[in-house]
mmCIF file of C-alpha atoms in Angstrom:
data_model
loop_
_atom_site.group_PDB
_atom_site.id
_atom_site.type_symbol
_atom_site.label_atom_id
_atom_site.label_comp_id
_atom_site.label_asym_id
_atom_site.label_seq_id
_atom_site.Cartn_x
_atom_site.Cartn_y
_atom_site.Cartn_z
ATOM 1 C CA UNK B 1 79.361 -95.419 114.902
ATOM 2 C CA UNK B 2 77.226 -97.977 116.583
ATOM 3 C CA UNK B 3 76.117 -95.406 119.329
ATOM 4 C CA UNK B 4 74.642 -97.400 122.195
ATOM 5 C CA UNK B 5 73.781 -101.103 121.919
ATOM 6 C CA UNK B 6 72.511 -103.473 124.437
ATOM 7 C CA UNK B 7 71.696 -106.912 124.822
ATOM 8 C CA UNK B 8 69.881 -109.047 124.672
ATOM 9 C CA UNK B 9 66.372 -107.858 123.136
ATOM 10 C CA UNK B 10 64.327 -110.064 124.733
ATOM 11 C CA UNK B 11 64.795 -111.946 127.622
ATOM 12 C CA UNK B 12 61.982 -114.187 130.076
ATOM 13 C CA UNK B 13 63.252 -115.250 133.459
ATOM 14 C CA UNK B 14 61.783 -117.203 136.445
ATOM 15 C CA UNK B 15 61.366 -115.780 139.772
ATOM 16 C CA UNK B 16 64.686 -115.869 141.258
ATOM 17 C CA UNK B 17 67.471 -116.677 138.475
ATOM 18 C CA UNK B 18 69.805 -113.413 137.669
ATOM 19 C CA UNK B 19 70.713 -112.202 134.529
ATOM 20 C CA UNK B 20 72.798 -109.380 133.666
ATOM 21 C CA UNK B 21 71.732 -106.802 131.099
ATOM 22 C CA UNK B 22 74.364 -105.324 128.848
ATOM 23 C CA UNK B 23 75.370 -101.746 127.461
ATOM 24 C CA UNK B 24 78.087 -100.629 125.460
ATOM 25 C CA UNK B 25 78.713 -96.784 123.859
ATOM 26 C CA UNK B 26 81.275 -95.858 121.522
ATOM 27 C CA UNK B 27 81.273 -92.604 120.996
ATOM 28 C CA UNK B 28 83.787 -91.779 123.983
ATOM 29 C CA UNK B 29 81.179 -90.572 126.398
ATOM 30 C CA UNK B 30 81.816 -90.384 130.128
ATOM 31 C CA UNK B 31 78.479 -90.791 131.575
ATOM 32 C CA UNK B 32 76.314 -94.228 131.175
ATOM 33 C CA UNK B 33 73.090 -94.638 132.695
ATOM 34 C CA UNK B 34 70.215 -96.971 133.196
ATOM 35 C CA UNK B 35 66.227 -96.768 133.252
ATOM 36 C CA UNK B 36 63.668 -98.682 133.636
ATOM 37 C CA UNK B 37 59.885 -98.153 131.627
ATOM 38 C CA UNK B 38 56.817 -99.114 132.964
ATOM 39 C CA UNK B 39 53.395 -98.006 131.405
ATOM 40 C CA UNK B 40 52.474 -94.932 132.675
ATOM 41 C CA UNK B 41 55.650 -94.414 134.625
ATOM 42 C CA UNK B 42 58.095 -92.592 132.147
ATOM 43 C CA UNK B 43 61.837 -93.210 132.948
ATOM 44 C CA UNK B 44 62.855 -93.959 136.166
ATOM 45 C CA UNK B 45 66.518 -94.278 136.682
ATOM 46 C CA UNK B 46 68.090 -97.037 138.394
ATOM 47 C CA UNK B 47 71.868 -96.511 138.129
ATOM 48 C CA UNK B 48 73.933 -94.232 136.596
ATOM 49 C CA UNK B 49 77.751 -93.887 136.380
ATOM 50 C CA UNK B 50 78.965 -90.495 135.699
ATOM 51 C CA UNK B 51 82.661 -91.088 134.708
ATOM 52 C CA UNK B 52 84.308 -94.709 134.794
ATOM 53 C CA UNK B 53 85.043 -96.248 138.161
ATOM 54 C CA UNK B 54 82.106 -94.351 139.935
ATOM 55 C CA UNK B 55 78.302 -95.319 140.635
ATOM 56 C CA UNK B 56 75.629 -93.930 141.772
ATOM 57 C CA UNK B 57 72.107 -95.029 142.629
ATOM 58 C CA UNK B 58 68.952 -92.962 141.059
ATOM 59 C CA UNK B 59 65.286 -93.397 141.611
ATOM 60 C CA UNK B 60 65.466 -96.755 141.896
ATOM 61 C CA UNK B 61 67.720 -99.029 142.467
ATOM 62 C CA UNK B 62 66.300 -102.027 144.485
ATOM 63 C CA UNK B 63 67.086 -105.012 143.511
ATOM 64 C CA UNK B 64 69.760 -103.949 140.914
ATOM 65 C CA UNK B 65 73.654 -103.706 140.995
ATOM 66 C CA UNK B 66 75.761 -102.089 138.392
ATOM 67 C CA UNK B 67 79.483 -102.347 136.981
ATOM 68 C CA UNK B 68 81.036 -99.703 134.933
ATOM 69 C CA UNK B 69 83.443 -102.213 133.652
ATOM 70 C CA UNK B 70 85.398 -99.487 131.684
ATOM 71 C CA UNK B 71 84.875 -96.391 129.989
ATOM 72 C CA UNK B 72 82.240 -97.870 127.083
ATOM 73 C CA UNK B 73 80.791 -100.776 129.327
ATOM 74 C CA UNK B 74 78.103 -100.417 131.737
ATOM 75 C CA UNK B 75 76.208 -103.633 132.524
ATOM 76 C CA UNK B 76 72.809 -104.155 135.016
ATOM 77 C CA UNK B 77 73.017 -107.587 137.114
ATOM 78 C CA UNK B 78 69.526 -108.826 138.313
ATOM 79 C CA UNK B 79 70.803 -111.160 141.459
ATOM 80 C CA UNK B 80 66.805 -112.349 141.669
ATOM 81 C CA UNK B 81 64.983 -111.438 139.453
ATOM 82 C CA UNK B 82 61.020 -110.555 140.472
ATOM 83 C CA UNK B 83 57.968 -110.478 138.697
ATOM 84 C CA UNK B 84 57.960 -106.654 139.996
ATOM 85 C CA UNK B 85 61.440 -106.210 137.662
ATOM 86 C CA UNK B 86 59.276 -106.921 134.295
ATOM 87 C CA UNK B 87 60.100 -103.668 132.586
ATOM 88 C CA UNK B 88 61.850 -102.484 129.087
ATOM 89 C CA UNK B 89 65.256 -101.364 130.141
ATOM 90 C CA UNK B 90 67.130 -98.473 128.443
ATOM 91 C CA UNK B 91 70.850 -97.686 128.541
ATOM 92 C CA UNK B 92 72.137 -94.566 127.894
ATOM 93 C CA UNK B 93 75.112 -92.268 127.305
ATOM 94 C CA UNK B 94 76.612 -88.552 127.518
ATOM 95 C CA UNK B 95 79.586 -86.815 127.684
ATOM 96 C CA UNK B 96 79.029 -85.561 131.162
ATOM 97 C CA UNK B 97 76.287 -85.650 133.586
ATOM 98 C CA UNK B 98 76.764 -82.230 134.598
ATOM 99 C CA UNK B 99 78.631 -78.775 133.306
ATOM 100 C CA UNK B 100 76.899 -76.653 131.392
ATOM 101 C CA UNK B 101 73.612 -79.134 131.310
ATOM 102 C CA UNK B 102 72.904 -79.498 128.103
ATOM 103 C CA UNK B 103 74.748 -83.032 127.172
ATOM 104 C CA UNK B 104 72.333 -84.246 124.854
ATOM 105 C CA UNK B 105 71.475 -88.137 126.513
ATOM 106 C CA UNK B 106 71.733 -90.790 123.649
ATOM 107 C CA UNK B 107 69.720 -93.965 124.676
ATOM 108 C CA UNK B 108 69.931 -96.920 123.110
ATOM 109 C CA UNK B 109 67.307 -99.688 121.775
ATOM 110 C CA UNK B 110 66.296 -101.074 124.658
ATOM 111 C CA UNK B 111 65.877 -104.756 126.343
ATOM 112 C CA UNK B 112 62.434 -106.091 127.112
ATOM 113 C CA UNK B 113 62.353 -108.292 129.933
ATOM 114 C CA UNK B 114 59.603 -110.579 131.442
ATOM 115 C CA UNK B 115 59.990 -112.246 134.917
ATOM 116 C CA UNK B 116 57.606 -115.169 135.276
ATOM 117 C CA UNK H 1 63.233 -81.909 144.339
ATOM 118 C CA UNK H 2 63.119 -81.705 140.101
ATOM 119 C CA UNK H 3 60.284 -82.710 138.732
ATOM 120 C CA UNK H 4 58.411 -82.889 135.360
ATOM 121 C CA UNK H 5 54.569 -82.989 134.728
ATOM 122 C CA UNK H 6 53.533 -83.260 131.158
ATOM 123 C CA UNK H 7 49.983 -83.534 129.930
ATOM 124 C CA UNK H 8 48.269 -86.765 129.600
ATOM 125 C CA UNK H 9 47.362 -88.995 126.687
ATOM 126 C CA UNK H 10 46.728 -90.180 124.855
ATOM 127 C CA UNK H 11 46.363 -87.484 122.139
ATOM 128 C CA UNK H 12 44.666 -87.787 118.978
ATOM 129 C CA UNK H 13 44.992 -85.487 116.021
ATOM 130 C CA UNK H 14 43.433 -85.630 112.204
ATOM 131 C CA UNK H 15 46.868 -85.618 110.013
ATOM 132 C CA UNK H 16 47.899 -81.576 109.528
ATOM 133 C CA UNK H 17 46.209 -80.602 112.910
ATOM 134 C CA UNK H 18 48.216 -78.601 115.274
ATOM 135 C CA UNK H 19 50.049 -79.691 118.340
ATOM 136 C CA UNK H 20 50.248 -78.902 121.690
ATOM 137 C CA UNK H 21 51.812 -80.687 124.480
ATOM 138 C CA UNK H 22 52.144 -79.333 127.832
ATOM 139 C CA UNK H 23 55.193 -79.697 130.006
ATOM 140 C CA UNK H 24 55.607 -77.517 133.279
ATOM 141 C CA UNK H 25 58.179 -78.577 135.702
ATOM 142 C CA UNK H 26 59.525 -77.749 139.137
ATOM 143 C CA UNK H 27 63.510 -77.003 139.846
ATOM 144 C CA UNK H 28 65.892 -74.769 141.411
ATOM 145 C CA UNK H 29 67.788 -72.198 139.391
ATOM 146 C CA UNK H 30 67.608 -72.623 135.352
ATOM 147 C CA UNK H 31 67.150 -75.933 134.084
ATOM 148 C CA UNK H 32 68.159 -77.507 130.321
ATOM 149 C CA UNK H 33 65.257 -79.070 128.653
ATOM 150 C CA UNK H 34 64.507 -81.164 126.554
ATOM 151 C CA UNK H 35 61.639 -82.997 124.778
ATOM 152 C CA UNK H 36 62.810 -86.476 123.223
ATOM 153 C CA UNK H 37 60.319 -88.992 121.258
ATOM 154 C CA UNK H 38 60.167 -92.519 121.305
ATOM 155 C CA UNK H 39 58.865 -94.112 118.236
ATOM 156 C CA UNK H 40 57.161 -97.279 118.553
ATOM 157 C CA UNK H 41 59.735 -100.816 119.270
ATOM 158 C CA UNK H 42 63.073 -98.284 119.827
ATOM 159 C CA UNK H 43 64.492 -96.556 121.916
ATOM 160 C CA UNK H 44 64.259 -92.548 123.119
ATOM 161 C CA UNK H 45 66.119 -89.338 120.869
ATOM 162 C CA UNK H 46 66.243 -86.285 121.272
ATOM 163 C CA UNK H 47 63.503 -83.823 119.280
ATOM 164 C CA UNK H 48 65.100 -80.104 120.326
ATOM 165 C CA UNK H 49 66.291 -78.857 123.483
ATOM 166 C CA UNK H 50 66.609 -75.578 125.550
ATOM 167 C CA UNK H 51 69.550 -74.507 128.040
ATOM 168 C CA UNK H 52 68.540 -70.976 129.222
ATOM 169 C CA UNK H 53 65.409 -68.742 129.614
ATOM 170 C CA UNK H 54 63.618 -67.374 126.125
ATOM 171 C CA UNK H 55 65.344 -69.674 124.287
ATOM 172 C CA UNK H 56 63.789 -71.553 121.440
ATOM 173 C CA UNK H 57 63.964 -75.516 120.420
ATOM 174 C CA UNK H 58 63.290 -76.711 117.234
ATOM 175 C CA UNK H 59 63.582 -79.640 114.789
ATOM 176 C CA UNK H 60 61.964 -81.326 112.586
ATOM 177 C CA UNK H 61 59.155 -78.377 112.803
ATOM 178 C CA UNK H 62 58.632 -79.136 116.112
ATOM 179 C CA UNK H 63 59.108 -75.976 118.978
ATOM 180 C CA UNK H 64 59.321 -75.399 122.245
ATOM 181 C CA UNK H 65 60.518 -72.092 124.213
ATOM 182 C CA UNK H 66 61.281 -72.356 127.324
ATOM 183 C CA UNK H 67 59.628 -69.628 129.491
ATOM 184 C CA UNK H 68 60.652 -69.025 133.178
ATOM 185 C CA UNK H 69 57.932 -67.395 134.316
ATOM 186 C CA UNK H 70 55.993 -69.856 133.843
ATOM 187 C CA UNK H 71 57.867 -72.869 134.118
ATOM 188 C CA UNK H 72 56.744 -74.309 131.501
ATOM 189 C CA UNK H 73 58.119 -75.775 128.078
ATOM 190 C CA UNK H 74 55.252 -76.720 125.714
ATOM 191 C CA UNK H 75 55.821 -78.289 122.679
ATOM 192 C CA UNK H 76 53.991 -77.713 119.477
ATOM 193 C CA UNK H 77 53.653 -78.302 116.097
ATOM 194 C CA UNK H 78 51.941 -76.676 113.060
ATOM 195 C CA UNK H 79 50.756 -79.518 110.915
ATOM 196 C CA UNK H 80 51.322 -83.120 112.154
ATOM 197 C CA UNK H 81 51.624 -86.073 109.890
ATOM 198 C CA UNK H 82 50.726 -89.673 110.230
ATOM 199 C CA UNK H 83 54.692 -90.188 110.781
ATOM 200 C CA UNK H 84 54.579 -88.406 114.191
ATOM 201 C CA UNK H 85 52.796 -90.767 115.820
ATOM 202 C CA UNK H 86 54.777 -91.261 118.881
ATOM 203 C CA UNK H 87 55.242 -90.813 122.649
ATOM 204 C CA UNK H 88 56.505 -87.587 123.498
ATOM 205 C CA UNK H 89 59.005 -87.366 126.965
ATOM 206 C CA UNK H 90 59.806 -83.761 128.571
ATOM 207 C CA UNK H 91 62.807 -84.139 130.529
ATOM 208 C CA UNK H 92 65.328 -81.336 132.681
ATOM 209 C CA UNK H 93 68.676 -81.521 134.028
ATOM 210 C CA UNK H 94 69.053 -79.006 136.858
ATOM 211 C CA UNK H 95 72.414 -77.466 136.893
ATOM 212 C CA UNK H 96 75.661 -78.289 138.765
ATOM 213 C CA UNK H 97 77.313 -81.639 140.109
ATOM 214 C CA UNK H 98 76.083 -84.665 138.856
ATOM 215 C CA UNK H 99 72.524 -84.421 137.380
ATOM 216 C CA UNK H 100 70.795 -87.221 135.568
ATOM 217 C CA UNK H 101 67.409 -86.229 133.354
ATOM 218 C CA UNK H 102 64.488 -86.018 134.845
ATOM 219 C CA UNK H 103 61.319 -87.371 132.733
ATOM 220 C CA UNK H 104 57.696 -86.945 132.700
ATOM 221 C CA UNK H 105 55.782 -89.880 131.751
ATOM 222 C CA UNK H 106 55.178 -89.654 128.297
ATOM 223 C CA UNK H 107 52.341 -88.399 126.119
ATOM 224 C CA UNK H 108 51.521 -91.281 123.521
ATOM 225 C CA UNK H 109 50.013 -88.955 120.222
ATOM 226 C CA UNK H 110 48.243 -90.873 117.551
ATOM 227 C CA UNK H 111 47.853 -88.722 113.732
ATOM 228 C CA UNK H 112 45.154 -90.662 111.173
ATOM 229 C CA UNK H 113 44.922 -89.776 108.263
#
């Protein structure tokens, strides 16, 4: 098992062009989420999708739109892209976002992007 | 609404030095929590977690017991070693309906040798 991979690593943008960030899990989990990390900001959450074919927004989502393209596939689109949006980005996965609360939250290796 | 506050870094410890982080945090009903660490270039995982009052987390000989009186869910450490150098995220998910983790902001501890 993979677990969760994203893509790209690294990515630089100019004020304005999009891009869209990329997440895929394969362990068969029916949550997928997506966070942003800023220095001395922890995780915020922008998106999160708690089974396929819903979305929801979390802390913040300004600026962002999500697709939960099927049950592994979650990808963040960047319409135009900000100098405010430089950030590492983390994906991540669970079997459910709610129940019993303990679904252990696997993330995966995260993108770094820069917006010039 | 949920919220986690965790001490402040950065920490540094000499290598075998005990460890204390403190995590409080603010929620209706019982919680889960969890600490995960982020070692440096990748991404978060999960150290040890906790889904009900009293109970105890542990791995890798790190604890944390997660006291409702207090609200609180410290995590410690006996004797740290250079490879724990890390930042270290408390986190809760309250209970019911859809409930993402909520995260502090990280305490970044350095070990030297």
């Amino acid at each position: 098992n993979a677990g969760v991979t994203q893509t790209p690593k690294f990515q630089v943008l100019k004020t304005g062009q999009s891009m869209t960030l990329q997440c895929a899990q394969d362990m068969n989990h029916n949550s997928m989420y997506w966070y942003r990390q800023d220095p001395g900001m922890g995780l915020r959450l922008i998106y999160y999708s708690a089974s396929e074919g819903t979305t929801d927004k979390g802390e913040v989502p300004n600026g962002y739109n999500v697709s939960r393209l099927n049950k592994r596939e979650f990808s963040l689109r960047l319409e135009s892209a900000a100098p405010s949006q430089t950030s590492v980005y983390f994906c991540a996965s669970s079997a459910s976002s709610g129940g019993a609360g303990g679904d252990t939250q696997y993330f995966g290796p995260g993108t770094r992007l820069t917006v010039l | 609404g949920n919220s986690v506050t965790q001490m402040e870094g950065p920490v540094t410890l000499s290598e075998e030095a005990f460890l204390t982080i403190n995590c409080t945090y603010t929620a209706t009903g019982y919680p889960s929590l969890f600490w995960y660490v982020q070692y440096p270039g990748e991404g978060l995982q999960l150290l040890l977690k906790a889904t009900k009052a009293d109970d105890k987390g542990s791995n890798k000989g790190f604890e944390a017991t997660y006291r409702k009186e207090t609200t609180s869910f410290h995590l410690e450490k006996g004797s740290v070693q250079v490879s724990d150098s890390a930042v270290y995220f408390c986190a809760l998910r309250a209970l019911g309906g859809n409930t993402p983790l909520v995260f502090g902001k990280g305490t970044r501890l350095s070990v030297i040798a």
